PDB file of C-alpha atoms and ligand atoms in Angstrom:
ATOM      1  CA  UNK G 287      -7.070  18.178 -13.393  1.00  0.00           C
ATOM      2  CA  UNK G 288      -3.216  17.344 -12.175  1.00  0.00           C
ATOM      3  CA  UNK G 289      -2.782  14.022 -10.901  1.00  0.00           C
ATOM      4  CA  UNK G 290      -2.059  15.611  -6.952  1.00  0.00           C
ATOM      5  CA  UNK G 291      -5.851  17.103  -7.547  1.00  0.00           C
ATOM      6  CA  UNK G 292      -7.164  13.692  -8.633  1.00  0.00           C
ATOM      7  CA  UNK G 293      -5.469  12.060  -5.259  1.00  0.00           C
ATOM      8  CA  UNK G 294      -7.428  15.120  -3.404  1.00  0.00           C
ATOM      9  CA  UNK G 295     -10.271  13.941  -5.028  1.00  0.00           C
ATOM     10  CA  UNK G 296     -10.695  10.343  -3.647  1.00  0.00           C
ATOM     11  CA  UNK G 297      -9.160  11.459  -0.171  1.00  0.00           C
ATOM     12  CA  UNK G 298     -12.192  13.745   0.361  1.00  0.00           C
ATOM     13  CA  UNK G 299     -14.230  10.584  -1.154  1.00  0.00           C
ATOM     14  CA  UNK G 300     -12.458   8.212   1.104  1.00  0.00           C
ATOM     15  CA  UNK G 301     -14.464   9.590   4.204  1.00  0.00           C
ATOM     16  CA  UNK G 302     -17.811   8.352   3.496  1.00  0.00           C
ATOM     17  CA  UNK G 303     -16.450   4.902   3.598  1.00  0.00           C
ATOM     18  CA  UNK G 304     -15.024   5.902   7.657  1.00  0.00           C
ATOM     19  CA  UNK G 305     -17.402   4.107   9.924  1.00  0.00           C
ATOM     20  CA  UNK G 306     -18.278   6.917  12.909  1.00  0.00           C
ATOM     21  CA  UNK G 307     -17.438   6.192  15.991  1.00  0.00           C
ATOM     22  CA  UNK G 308     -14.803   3.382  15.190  1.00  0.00           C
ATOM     23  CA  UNK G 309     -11.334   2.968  14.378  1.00  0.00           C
ATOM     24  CA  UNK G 310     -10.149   3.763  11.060  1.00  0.00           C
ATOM     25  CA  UNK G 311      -6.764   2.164   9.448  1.00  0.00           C
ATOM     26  CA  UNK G 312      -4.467   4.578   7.765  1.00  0.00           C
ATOM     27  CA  UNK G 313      -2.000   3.634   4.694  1.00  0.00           C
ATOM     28  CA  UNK G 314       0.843   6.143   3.154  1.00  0.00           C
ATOM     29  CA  UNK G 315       1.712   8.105   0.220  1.00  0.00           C
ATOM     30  CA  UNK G 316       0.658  11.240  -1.236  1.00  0.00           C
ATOM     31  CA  UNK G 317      -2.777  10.240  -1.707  1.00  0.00           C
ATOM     32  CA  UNK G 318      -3.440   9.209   2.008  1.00  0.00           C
ATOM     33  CA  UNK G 319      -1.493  12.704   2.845  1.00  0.00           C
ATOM     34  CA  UNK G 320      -4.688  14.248   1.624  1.00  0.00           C
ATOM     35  CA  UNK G 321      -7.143  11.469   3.251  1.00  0.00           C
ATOM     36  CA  UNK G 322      -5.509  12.058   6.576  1.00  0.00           C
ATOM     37  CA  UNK G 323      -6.133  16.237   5.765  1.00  0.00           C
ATOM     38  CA  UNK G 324      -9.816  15.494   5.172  1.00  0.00           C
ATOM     39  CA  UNK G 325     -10.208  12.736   8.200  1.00  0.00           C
ATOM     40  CA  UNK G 326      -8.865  15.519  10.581  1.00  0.00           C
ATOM     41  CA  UNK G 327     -11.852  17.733   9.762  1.00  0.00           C
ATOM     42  CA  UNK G 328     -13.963  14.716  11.114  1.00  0.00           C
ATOM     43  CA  UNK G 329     -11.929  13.771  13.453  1.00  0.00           C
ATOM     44  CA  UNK G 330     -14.514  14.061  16.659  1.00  0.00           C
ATOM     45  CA  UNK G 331     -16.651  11.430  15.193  1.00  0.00           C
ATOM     46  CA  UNK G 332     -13.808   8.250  14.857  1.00  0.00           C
ATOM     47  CA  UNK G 333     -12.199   6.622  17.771  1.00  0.00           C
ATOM     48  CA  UNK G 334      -8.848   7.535  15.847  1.00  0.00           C
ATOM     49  CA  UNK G 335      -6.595   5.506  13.601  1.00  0.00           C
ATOM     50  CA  UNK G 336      -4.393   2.876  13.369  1.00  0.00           C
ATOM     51  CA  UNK G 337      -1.149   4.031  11.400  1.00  0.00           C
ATOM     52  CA  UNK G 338       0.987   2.104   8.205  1.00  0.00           C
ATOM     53  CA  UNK G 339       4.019   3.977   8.659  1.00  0.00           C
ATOM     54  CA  UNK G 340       6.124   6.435  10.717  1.00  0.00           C
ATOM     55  CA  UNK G 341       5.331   8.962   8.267  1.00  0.00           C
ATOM     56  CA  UNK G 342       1.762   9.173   8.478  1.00  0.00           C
ATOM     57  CA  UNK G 343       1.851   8.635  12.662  1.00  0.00           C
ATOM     58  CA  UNK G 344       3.824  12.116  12.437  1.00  0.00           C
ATOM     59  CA  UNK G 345       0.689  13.375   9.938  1.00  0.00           C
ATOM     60  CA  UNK G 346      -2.315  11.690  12.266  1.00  0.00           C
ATOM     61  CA  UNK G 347      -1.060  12.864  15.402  1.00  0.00           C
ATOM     62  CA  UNK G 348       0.061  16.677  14.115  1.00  0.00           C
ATOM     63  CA  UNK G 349      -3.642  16.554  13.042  1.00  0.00           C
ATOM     64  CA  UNK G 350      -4.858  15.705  16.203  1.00  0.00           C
ATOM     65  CA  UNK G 351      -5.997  11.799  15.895  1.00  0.00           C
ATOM     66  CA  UNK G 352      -4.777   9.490  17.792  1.00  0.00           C
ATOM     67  CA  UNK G 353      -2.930   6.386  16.896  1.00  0.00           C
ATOM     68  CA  UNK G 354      -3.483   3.141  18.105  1.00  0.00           C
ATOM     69  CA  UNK G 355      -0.719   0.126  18.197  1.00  0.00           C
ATOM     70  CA  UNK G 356      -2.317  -2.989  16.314  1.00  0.00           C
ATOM     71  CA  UNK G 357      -2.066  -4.821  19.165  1.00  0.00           C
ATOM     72  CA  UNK G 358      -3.920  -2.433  21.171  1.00  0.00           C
ATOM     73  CA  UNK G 359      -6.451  -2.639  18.896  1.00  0.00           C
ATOM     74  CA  UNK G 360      -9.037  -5.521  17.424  1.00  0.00           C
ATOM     75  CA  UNK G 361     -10.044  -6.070  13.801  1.00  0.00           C
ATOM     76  CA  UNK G 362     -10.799  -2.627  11.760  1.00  0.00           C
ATOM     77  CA  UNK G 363     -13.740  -1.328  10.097  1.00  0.00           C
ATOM     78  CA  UNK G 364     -12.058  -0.450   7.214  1.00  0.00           C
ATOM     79  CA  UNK G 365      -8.475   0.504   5.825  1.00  0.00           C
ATOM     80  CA  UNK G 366      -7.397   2.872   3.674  1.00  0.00           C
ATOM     81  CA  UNK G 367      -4.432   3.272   1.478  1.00  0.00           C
ATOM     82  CA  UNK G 368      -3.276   4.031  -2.261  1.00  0.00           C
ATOM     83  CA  UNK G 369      -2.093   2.031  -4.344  1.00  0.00           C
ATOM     84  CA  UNK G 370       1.159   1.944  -7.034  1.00  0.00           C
ATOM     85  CA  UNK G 371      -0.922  -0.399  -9.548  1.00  0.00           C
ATOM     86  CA  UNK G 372      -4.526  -2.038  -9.399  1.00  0.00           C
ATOM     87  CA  UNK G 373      -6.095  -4.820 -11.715  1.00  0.00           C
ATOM     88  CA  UNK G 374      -9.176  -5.154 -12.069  1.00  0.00           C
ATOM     89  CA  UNK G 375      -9.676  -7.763 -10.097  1.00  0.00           C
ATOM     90  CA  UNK G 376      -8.415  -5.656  -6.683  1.00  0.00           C
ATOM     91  CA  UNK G 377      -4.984  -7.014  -6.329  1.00  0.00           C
ATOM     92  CA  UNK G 378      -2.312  -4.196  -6.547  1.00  0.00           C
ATOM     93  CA  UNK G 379       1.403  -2.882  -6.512  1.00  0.00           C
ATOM     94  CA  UNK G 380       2.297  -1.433  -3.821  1.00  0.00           C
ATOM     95  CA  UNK G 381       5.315  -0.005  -1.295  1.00  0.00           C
ATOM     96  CA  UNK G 382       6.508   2.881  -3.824  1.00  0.00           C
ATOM     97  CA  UNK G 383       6.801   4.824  -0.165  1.00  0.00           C
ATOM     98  CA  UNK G 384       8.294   1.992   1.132  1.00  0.00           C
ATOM     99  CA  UNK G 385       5.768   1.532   4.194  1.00  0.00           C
ATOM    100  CA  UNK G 386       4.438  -1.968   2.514  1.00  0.00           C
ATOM    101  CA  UNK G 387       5.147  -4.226   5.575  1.00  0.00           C
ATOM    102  CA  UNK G 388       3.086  -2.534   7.766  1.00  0.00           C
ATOM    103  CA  UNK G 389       0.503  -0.998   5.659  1.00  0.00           C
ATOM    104  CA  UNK G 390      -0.115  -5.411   4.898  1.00  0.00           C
ATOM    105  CA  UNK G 391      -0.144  -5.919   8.517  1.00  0.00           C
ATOM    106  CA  UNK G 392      -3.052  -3.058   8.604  1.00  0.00           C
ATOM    107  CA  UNK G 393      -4.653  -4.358   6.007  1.00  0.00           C
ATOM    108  CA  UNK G 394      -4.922  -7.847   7.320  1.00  0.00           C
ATOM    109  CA  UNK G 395      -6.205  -6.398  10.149  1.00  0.00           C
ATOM    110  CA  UNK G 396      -9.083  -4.798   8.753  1.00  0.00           C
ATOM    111  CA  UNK G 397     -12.224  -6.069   7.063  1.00  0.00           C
ATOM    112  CA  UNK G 398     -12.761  -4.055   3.655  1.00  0.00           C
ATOM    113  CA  UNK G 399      -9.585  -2.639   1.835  1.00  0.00           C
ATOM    114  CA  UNK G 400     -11.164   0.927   0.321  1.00  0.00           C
ATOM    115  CA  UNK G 401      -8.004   1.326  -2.387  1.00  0.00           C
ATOM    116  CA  UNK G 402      -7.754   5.567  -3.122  1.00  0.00           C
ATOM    117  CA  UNK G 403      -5.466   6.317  -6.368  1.00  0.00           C
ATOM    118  CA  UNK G 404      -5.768   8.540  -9.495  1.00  0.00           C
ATOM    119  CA  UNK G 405      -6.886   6.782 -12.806  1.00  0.00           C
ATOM    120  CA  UNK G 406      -2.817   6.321 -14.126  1.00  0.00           C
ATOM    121  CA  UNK G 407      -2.625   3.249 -11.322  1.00  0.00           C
ATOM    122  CA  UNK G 408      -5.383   1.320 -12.807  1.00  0.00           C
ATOM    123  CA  UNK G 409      -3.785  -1.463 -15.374  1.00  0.00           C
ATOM    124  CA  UNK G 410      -4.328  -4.463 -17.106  1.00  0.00           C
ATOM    125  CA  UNK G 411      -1.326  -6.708 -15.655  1.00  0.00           C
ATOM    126  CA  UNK G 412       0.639  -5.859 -12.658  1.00  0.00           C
ATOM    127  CA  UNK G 413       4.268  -5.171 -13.240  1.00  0.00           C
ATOM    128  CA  UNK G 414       5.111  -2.037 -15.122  1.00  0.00           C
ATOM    129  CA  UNK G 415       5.537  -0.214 -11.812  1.00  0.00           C
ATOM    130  CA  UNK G 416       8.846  -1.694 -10.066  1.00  0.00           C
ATOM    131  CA  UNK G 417       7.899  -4.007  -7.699  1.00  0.00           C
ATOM    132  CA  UNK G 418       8.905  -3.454  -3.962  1.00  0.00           C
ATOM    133  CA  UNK G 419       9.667  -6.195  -1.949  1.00  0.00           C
ATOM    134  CA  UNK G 420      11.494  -5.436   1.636  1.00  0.00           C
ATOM    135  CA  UNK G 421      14.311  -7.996   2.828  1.00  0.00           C
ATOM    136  CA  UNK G 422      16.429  -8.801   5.443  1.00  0.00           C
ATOM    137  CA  UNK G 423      19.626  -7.449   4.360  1.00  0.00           C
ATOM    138  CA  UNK G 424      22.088 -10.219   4.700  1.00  0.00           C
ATOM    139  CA  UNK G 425      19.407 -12.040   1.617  1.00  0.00           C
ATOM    140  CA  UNK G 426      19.855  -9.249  -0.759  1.00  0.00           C
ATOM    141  CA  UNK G 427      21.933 -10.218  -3.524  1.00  0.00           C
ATOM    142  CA  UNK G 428      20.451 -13.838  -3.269  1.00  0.00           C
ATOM    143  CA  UNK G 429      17.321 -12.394  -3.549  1.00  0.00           C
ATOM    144  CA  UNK G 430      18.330 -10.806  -6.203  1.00  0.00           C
ATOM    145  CA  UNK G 431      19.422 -13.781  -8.615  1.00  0.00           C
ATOM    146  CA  UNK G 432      16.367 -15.347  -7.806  1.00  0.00           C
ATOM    147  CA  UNK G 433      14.515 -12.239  -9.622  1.00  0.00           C
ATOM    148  CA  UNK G 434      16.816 -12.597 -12.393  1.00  0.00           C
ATOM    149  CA  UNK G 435      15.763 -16.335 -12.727  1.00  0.00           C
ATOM    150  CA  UNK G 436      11.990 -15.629 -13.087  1.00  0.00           C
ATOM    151  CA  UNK G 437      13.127 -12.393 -15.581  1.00  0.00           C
ATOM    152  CA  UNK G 438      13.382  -9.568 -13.217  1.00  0.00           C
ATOM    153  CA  UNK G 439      15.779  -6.979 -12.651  1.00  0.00           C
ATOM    154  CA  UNK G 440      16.335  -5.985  -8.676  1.00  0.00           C
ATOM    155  CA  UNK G 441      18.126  -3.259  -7.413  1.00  0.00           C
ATOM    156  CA  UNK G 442      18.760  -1.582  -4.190  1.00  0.00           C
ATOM    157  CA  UNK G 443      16.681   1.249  -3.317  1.00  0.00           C
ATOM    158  CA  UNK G 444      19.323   3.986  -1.917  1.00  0.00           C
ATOM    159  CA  UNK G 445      19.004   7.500  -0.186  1.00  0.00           C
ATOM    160  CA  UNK G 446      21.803   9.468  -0.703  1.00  0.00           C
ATOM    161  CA  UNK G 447      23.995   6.961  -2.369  1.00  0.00           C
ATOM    162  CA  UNK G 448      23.228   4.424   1.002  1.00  0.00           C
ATOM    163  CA  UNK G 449      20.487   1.720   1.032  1.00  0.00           C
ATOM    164  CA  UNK G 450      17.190   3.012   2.388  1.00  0.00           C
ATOM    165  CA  UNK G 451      16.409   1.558   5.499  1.00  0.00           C
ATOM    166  CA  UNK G 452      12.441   0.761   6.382  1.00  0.00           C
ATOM    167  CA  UNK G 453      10.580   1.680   9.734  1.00  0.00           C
ATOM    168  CA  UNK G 454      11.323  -1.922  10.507  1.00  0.00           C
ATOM    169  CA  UNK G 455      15.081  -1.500  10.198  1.00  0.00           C
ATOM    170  CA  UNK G 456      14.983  -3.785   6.376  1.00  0.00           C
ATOM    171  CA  UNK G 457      16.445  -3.081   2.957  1.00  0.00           C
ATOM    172  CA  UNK G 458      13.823  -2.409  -0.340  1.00  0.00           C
ATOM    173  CA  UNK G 459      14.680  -4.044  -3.530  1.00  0.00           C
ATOM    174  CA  UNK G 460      12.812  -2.492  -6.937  1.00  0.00           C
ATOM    175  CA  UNK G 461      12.487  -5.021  -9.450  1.00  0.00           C
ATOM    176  CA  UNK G 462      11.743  -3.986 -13.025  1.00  0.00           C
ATOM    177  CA  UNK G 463      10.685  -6.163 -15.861  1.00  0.00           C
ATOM    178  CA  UNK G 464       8.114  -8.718 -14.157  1.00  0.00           C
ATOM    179  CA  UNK G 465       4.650  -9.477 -15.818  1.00  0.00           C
ATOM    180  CA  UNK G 466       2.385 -10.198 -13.021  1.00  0.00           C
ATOM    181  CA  UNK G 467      -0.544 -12.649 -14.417  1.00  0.00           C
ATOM    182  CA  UNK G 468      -1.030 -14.668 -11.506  1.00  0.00           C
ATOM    183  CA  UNK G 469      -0.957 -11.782  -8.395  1.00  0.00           C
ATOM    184  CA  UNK G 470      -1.664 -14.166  -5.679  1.00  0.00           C
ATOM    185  CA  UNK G 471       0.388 -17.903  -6.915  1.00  0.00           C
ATOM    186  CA  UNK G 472       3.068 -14.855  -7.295  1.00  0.00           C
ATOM    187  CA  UNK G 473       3.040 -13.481  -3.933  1.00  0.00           C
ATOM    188  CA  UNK G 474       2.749 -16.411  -2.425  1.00  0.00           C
ATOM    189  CA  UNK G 475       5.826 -17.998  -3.822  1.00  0.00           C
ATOM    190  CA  UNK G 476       8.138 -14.899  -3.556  1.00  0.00           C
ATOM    191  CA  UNK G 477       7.043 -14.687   0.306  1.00  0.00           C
ATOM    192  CA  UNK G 478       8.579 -18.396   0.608  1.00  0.00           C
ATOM    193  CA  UNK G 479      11.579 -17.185  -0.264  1.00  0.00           C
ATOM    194  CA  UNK G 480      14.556 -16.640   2.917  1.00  0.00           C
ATOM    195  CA  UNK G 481      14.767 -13.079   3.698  1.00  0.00           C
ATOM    196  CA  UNK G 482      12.150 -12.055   1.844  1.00  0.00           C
ATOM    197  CA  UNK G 483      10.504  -9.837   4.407  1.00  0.00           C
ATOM    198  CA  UNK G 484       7.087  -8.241   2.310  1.00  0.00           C
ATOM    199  CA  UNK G 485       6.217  -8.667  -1.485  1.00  0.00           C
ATOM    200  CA  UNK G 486       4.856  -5.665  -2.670  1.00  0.00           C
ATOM    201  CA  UNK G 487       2.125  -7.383  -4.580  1.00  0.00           C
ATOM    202  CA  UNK G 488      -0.745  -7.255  -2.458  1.00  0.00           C
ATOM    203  CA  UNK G 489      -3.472 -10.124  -3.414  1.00  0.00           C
ATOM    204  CA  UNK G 490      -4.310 -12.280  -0.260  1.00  0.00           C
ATOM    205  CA  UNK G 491      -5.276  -8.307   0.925  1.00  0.00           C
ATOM    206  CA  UNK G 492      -6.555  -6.983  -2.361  1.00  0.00           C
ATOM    207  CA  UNK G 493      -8.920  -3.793  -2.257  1.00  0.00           C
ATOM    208  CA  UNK G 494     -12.889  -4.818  -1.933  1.00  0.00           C
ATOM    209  CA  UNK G 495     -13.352  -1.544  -3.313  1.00  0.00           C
ATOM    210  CA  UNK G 496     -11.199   1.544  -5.270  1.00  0.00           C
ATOM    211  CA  UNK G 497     -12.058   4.968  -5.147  1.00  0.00           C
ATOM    212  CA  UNK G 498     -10.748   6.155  -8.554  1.00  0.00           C
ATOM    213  CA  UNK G 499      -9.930   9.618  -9.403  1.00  0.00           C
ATOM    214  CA  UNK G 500     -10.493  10.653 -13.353  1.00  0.00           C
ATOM    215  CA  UNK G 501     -11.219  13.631 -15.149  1.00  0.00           C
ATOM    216  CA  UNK G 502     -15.094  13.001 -14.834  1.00  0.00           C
ATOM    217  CA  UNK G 503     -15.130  12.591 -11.221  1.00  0.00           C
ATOM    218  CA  UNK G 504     -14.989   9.555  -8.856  1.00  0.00           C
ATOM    219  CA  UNK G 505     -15.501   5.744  -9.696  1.00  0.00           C
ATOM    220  CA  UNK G 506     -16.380   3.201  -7.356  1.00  0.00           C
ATOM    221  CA  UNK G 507     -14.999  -0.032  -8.682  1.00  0.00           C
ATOM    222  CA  UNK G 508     -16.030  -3.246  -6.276  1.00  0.00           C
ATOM    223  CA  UNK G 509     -14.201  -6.212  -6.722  1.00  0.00           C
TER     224      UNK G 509
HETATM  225  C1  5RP Q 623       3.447   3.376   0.098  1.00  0.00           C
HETATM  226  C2  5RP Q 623       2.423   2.907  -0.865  1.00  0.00           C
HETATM  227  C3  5RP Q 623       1.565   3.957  -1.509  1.00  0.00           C
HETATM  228  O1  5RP Q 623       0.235   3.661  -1.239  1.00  0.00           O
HETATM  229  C4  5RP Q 623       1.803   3.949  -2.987  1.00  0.00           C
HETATM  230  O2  5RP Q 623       3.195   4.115  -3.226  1.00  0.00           O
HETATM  231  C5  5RP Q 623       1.021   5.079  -3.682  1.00  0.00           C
HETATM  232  O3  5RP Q 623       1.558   6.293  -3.303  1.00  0.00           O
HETATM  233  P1  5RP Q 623       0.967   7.688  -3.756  1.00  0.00           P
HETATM  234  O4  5RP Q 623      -0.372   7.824  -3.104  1.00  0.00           O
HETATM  235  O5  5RP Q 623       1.974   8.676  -3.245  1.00  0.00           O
HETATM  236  O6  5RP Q 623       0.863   7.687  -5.262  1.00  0.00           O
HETATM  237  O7  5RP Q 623       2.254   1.756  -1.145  1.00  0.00           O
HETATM  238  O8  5RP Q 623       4.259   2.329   0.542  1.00  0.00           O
END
């Protein structure tokens, strides 16, 4: 199987873990792209979704769901998202689409993270993936020596030669060469930091549960 039919897999899996009649949180990526496909097929029996990202707002709603603000909304059944890495102990990478301020805010919000990502994201340590963390611009390059202290290398993430710019109007720096051992003593020192708007390393919301898509089907790891 490719990797894209993998992520098909465990976004068709993904709805038996939607509670009817309720609200359902949505994350981004490819691999939600093909939860939010399957959710629309269902989409009578959910009260709709709250969204991570611009991007998958545009996908709900062209699908006919519709999207609740957070603060609309109280706590969530369940939310939904991929991941870029996961332990084994839940905690995970994530941000690669850049959406990784709000899809924490959705998280938080809900009250079982059901992680959906092919078998390549599952890993010992956290850190071969580049880490995403979104900043205030003005903090950047500060932000940046203090990666290079701990061993990391941060760049700017660009779009067409110009620094990509979030749904919250922030910067993304991609820092290579960290070895994650300790997710949640890491993420909560790097969120200390001024300007430092999101880590990417998602602990204190880890995933209760990953749907995991391998050549032998789907596996339900709990955490
Ligand atoms: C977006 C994310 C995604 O969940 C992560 O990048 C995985 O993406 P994909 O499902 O496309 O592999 O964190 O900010």
């Amino acid at each position: 199987m490719t990797q894209d039919e993998l992520k098909a897999m465990v976004g068709r899996a993904a709805l038996a873990h939607v509670v009817p009649g309720e609200l359902v949180g949505v994350g981004t990526g490819s691999t939600v792209n093909h939860f939010i496909a399957a959710l629309a097929g269902i989409k009578d029996r959910i009260a709709g979704a709250v969204s991570s990202s611009e991007a998958s707002t545009a996908r709900l709603t062209a699908a006919g769901i519709q999207v609740f603000d957070c603060n609309a909304v109280g706590e969530l059944a369940v939310y939904i998202d991929g991941a870029d890495e996961i332990d084994a102990r839940g905690h995970m990478i994530k941000g690669g689409g850049a959406a990784l301020t709000r899809e924490k805010i959705v998280a938080a919000q809900a009250r079982r993270f059901v992680c959906i990502a092919d078998e390549s994201k599952r890993v010992e340590v956290l850190g071969r993936f580049p880490l995403p963390v979104e900043v205030i611009p003005m903090a950047a390059q500060r932000i940046v020596r203090q990666f290079a202290a701990l061993g990391g290398q941060a760049t700017l993430r660009l779009a067409d030669g110009a620094p990509w710019v979030t749904d919250n109007g922030q910067h993304i720096l991609d820092v290579r060469g960290l070895t994650i051992a300790d997710p949640p003593a890491f993420e909560s020192e790097v969120n200390q930091w001024p300007g430092v708007v999101t880590v990417g390393v998602f602990a204190r919301q880890r995933a209760q549960l990953c749907l995991l898509g391998t050549a032998d089907g789907v596996q339900t790891l709990t955490y």
